[in-house]
Structure formats: C-alpha cells, structure tokens
C-alpha cells in the first residue's frame, strides 16, 4: 500500500504563488506516475498535471506555463509549483499516484486527502 499526504495549501491573493507537496510513504518503489488533480467548489474533479517516470510531464491546457510539476524519487515526493494564481484556481488539490501510466483519474489507485487552495481577488 501507498499513503499520500499533501501539504502547502492555503490562502493567497490573485497573482501570487503557492507550492504544494505530496509525500509518499509505504510501497513507494512501485510508484511510476504521480499527478495532481483539483476539485473546484461545485464542480467535477479536474486533471492538473502528471509526471511519468522522472521527467515526462503533462499539463492541463489552462495550467501549462503557470504550473510546474516535479518529482524527487529519492525523497518520494512530488511538488506542484503554482504561479500567477487566479480565483478560478480555487479548489481542493489532490495528489494521486500509480505504478503504471494512467490516462484517466479512475486509474490512479492511490490518493491523498487533499489540500485547500483559495485565491482571493
């Protein structure tokens, strides 16, 4: 089993930055892909970014250029650097992980509890 714990959420003004972290514990050797999803208030879960292996990354179109995902395999940690935040980025952000290369959210077997990000205007 793998446990994921997010940290780094909080309240920030529009235009500001936040850095989210996801710490993995347990059978972390099995992790190959780590990702971030978010769920804005009253909306469905959205894909944010994923990192496959050490350095192959994919981003949702609206996050590309503003968000950067990275992974430290030695520390079993993934981070999401978020810049130029807007109120539309307000959401609960979830870390997810998989031993494989998922293409949809439902294929990620491991999820964190989420961390709240609130962007004020």
Coordinates of N, CA and C in Angstrom, one line a residue:
X1 N 0.8 -1.2 0.0 CA 0.0 0.0 0.0 C 0.9 1.2 0.0
X2 N 0.3 2.3 -0.5 CA 1.0 3.6 -0.6 C 0.1 4.6 0.1
X3 N 0.6 5.5 0.9 CA -0.1 6.6 1.5 C 0.5 7.9 0.9
X4 N -0.4 8.8 0.6 CA 0.0 10.1 0.1 C -0.6 11.2 1.0
X5 N 0.3 12.2 1.3 CA -0.1 13.3 2.1 C 0.3 14.6 1.5
X6 N -0.7 15.4 1.2 CA -0.5 16.8 0.6 C -0.2 17.8 1.7
X7 N 0.5 18.8 1.3 CA 0.7 20.0 2.2 C 1.0 21.2 1.3
X8 N 0.9 22.4 1.9 CA 1.3 23.6 1.2 C 0.1 24.4 0.7
X9 N -1.1 23.9 0.9 CA -2.3 24.8 0.5 C -2.4 25.9 1.4
X10 N -3.3 26.8 1.1 CA -3.6 28.0 1.9 C -4.3 29.1 1.1
X11 N -4.3 30.3 1.7 CA -4.9 31.4 1.1 C -3.9 32.3 0.4
X12 N -4.1 32.7 -0.8 CA -3.2 33.6 -1.5 C -3.9 34.6 -2.3
X13 N -3.4 35.8 -2.6 CA -4.0 36.8 -3.4 C -3.8 36.4 -4.9
X14 N -4.7 36.9 -5.7 CA -4.6 36.7 -7.1 C -3.2 37.3 -7.6
X15 N -2.6 36.5 -8.5 CA -1.3 36.8 -9.0 C -0.2 36.2 -8.2
X16 N -0.5 35.6 -7.0 CA 0.5 35.1 -6.2 C 0.9 33.6 -6.5
X17 N 1.7 33.0 -5.7 CA 2.2 31.7 -5.9 C 2.0 30.8 -4.7
X18 N 1.9 29.5 -4.9 CA 1.9 28.5 -3.9 C 2.7 27.3 -4.4
X19 N 3.2 26.6 -3.4 CA 3.9 25.3 -3.8 C 3.3 24.2 -2.9
X20 N 2.7 23.3 -3.6 CA 2.2 22.1 -3.0 C 3.1 21.0 -3.0
X21 N 3.1 20.2 -1.9 CA 4.0 19.0 -1.8 C 3.1 17.8 -1.6
X22 N 3.6 16.6 -2.1 CA 2.9 15.4 -1.9 C 4.0 14.4 -1.4
X23 N 3.8 13.9 -0.2 CA 4.8 13.0 0.4 C 4.2 11.6 0.3
X24 N 5.0 10.7 -0.3 CA 4.5 9.3 -0.4 C 5.2 8.4 0.6
X25 N 4.5 7.5 1.2 CA 5.1 6.5 2.1 C 4.5 5.2 1.9
X26 N 5.1 4.1 2.4 CA 4.7 2.8 2.1 C 5.5 2.2 1.0
X27 N 4.8 1.5 0.1 CA 5.5 0.8 -1.0 C 5.8 1.8 -2.2
X28 N 6.6 2.7 -1.9 CA 6.9 3.8 -2.8 C 7.7 3.3 -4.0
X29 N 8.4 2.2 -3.9 CA 9.1 1.8 -5.1 C 8.2 1.4 -6.3
X30 N 7.0 1.2 -6.0 CA 6.0 0.8 -7.0 C 5.5 2.0 -7.8
X31 N 5.8 3.2 -7.3 CA 5.2 4.4 -7.9 C 6.0 4.8 -9.2
X32 N 5.3 5.0 -10.3 CA 5.9 5.4 -11.5 C 5.3 6.8 -12.0
X33 N 4.1 7.0 -11.8 CA 3.4 8.2 -12.2 C 2.8 8.9 -10.9
X34 N 3.0 10.2 -10.8 CA 2.4 11.0 -9.8 C 1.7 12.1 -10.5
X35 N 0.6 12.5 -9.9 CA -0.2 13.5 -10.6 C -0.9 14.4 -9.5
X36 N -1.4 15.5 -10.0 CA -2.3 16.4 -9.3 C -3.6 16.6 -10.0
X37 N -4.6 16.6 -9.2 CA -6.0 16.9 -9.7 C -6.5 17.9 -8.7
X38 N -7.6 18.5 -9.2 CA -8.3 19.5 -8.3 C -9.8 19.4 -8.4
X39 N -10.5 19.9 -7.4 CA -11.9 19.9 -7.5 C -12.4 21.3 -7.0
X40 N -12.8 22.2 -7.9 CA -13.3 23.5 -7.5 C -14.6 23.3 -6.9
X41 N -15.1 24.3 -6.1 CA -16.4 24.3 -5.5 C -17.5 24.0 -6.5
X42 N -18.3 23.0 -6.2 CA -19.5 22.8 -7.1 C -19.2 22.2 -8.4
X43 N -17.9 21.8 -8.7 CA -17.5 21.3 -10.0 C -16.9 19.9 -9.8
X44 N -16.8 19.2 -11.0 CA -16.2 17.9 -11.0 C -14.6 18.0 -10.8
X45 N -14.1 16.9 -10.5 CA -12.6 16.8 -10.4 C -12.0 17.1 -11.8
X46 N -10.9 17.8 -11.7 CA -10.2 18.2 -13.0 C -8.7 17.7 -12.9
X47 N -8.2 17.3 -14.0 CA -6.8 17.0 -14.2 C -6.0 18.3 -14.1
X48 N -4.9 18.3 -13.4 CA -4.0 19.4 -13.4 C -2.7 19.1 -14.1
X49 N -2.0 18.1 -13.6 CA -0.6 17.8 -14.2 C -0.2 16.4 -13.7
X50 N 0.6 15.7 -14.5 CA 1.2 14.5 -14.1 C 2.7 14.4 -14.5
X51 N 3.4 13.6 -13.8 CA 4.8 13.4 -14.1 C 5.0 11.8 -14.1
X52 N 5.5 11.4 -15.3 CA 5.7 10.0 -15.5 C 7.2 9.6 -15.5
X53 N 7.5 8.6 -14.7 CA 8.9 8.3 -14.5 C 9.6 9.5 -13.8
X54 N 10.7 9.9 -14.4 CA 11.5 11.0 -13.7 C 11.2 12.4 -14.3
X55 N 10.8 12.4 -15.6 CA 10.7 13.8 -16.2 C 9.7 14.0 -17.3
X56 N 8.9 13.0 -17.6 CA 7.9 13.2 -18.6 C 6.7 13.9 -18.0
X57 N 6.3 15.1 -18.4 CA 5.2 15.8 -17.8 C 4.1 16.1 -18.8
X58 N 2.9 16.1 -18.2 CA 1.7 16.5 -19.0 C 0.9 17.5 -18.1
X59 N 0.3 18.5 -18.8 CA -0.4 19.5 -18.1 C -1.8 19.7 -18.7
X60 N -2.7 20.1 -17.9 CA -4.0 20.6 -18.5 C -3.7 21.9 -19.2
X61 N -4.4 22.2 -20.2 CA -4.1 23.4 -21.1 C -4.1 24.7 -20.3
X62 N -5.0 24.8 -19.3 CA -5.1 26.1 -18.6 C -4.0 26.3 -17.6
X63 N -3.3 25.2 -17.2 CA -2.2 25.3 -16.3 C -0.9 25.4 -16.9
X64 N -0.8 25.0 -18.2 CA 0.5 25.0 -18.8 C 1.1 26.4 -18.8
X65 N 2.4 26.5 -18.4 CA 3.0 27.8 -18.4 C 2.9 28.4 -17.0
X66 N 1.9 28.1 -16.2 CA 1.8 28.6 -14.9 C 2.2 27.7 -13.8
X67 N 1.9 26.4 -14.0 CA 2.1 25.3 -13.0 C 3.3 24.5 -13.5
X68 N 4.1 24.0 -12.5 CA 5.2 23.1 -12.8 C 5.2 21.9 -11.8
X69 N 5.1 20.7 -12.4 CA 5.2 19.5 -11.5 C 6.6 18.9 -11.6
X70 N 7.0 18.4 -10.4 CA 8.3 17.8 -10.4 C 8.2 16.7 -9.4
X71 N 9.2 15.8 -9.4 CA 9.2 14.7 -8.5 C 10.7 14.4 -8.1
X72 N 10.8 14.1 -6.8 CA 12.1 13.7 -6.2 C 12.0 12.3 -5.8
X73 N 12.5 11.4 -6.7 CA 12.3 9.9 -6.4 C 13.0 9.5 -5.1
X74 N 14.1 10.1 -4.8 CA 14.9 9.8 -3.6 C 14.1 10.1 -2.3
X75 N 13.3 11.2 -2.4 CA 12.6 11.6 -1.2 C 11.1 11.2 -1.3
X76 N 10.8 10.5 -2.4 CA 9.4 10.0 -2.6 C 8.4 11.2 -2.4
X77 N 8.7 12.2 -3.2 CA 7.9 13.5 -3.0 C 7.7 14.1 -4.4
X78 N 6.5 14.6 -4.6 CA 6.1 15.3 -5.8 C 5.7 16.7 -5.4
X79 N 6.0 17.7 -6.2 CA 5.6 19.1 -5.9 C 4.9 19.7 -7.1
X80 N 4.1 20.7 -6.8 CA 3.4 21.4 -7.8 C 3.6 22.9 -7.5
X81 N 4.4 23.5 -8.3 CA 4.6 25.0 -8.2 C 3.6 25.7 -9.0
X82 N 2.8 26.5 -8.3 CA 1.7 27.2 -9.0 C 2.0 28.7 -8.9
X83 N 2.0 29.3 -10.1 CA 2.3 30.8 -10.2 C 1.1 31.4 -10.9
X84 N 1.1 32.7 -10.8 CA 0.0 33.6 -11.5 C -1.4 33.0 -11.2
X85 N -1.6 32.8 -9.9 CA -2.9 32.2 -9.5 C -4.0 33.2 -9.7
X86 N -5.2 32.6 -10.0 CA -6.4 33.5 -10.1 C -7.5 32.8 -9.3
X87 N -8.5 33.6 -9.0 CA -9.6 33.0 -8.2 C -10.2 31.7 -8.8
X88 N -10.1 31.5 -10.1 CA -10.5 30.3 -10.8 C -9.7 29.1 -10.4
X89 N -8.6 29.3 -9.8 CA -7.7 28.2 -9.3 C -8.1 27.7 -7.9
X90 N -9.1 28.4 -7.3 CA -9.6 27.9 -6.0 C -10.2 26.5 -6.1
X91 N -9.7 25.6 -5.3 CA -10.1 24.2 -5.3 C -9.4 23.5 -4.2
X92 N -9.9 22.2 -4.0 CA -9.1 21.3 -3.2 C -8.2 20.5 -4.2
X93 N -7.0 20.5 -3.9 CA -6.0 19.9 -4.7 C -5.6 18.5 -4.2
X94 N -5.6 17.5 -5.0 CA -5.4 16.1 -4.6 C -4.1 15.6 -5.3
X95 N -3.3 14.9 -4.6 CA -2.2 14.2 -5.2 C -2.7 12.7 -5.5
X96 N -2.2 12.2 -6.6 CA -2.5 10.8 -6.9 C -1.3 10.1 -7.4
X97 N -1.2 8.8 -7.3 CA -0.1 8.1 -7.7 C -0.4 6.7 -8.3
X98 N 0.4 6.2 -9.1 CA 0.1 4.9 -9.7 C 1.4 4.2 -10.1
X99 N 1.4 2.8 -10.0 CA 2.6 2.1 -10.5 C 2.7 2.1 -12.0
X100 N 1.7 2.5 -12.7 CA 1.6 2.4 -14.2 C 1.5 3.8 -14.7
X101 N 0.9 3.9 -15.9 CA 0.9 5.2 -16.6 C -0.6 5.5 -16.9
X102 N -1.3 5.9 -15.9 CA -2.8 6.1 -16.1 C -3.1 7.3 -17.1
X103 N -4.2 7.1 -17.8 CA -4.7 8.2 -18.6 C -5.9 8.9 -18.1
X104 N -6.6 8.3 -17.1 CA -7.7 8.9 -16.5 C -7.6 8.8 -15.0
X105 N -8.4 9.6 -14.3 CA -8.3 9.7 -12.9 C -8.7 8.4 -12.2
X106 N -9.6 7.7 -12.7 CA -10.1 6.5 -12.1 C -9.0 5.4 -12.1
X107 N -8.0 5.5 -12.9 CA -7.0 4.5 -13.0 C -5.9 4.7 -12.0
X108 N -6.0 5.8 -11.2 CA -5.0 6.0 -10.1 C -5.5 5.3 -8.9
X109 N -4.7 4.4 -8.3 CA -5.2 3.6 -7.2 C -4.9 4.3 -5.8
X110 N -4.0 5.3 -5.8 CA -3.6 5.9 -4.6 C -3.9 7.4 -4.6
X111 N -4.6 7.9 -3.6 CA -5.0 9.3 -3.5 C -4.7 9.9 -2.1
X112 N -4.3 11.1 -2.1 CA -4.2 11.8 -0.8 C -5.6 12.4 -0.4
X113 N -5.6 13.0 0.8 CA -6.8 13.6 1.4 C -7.2 15.0 0.8
X114 N -6.2 15.6 0.2 CA -6.4 16.9 -0.5 C -6.0 18.0 0.4
X115 N -5.7 19.1 -0.2 CA -5.3 20.4 0.5 C -6.0 21.5 -0.2
X116 N -6.6 22.4 0.6 CA -7.4 23.5 0.1 C -6.5 24.6 -0.4
X117 N -6.8 25.1 -1.6 CA -6.1 26.3 -2.1 C -7.2 27.3 -2.4
X118 N -7.1 28.5 -1.8 CA -8.0 29.6 -2.0 C -7.3 30.8 -2.5
X119 N -7.8 31.3 -3.6 CA -7.2 32.5 -4.3 C -8.2 33.6 -4.2
X120 N -7.8 34.7 -3.5 CA -8.7 35.8 -3.3 C -8.4 36.9 -4.4
X121 N -9.5 37.6 -4.8 CA -9.4 38.6 -5.9 C -9.0 39.9 -5.3

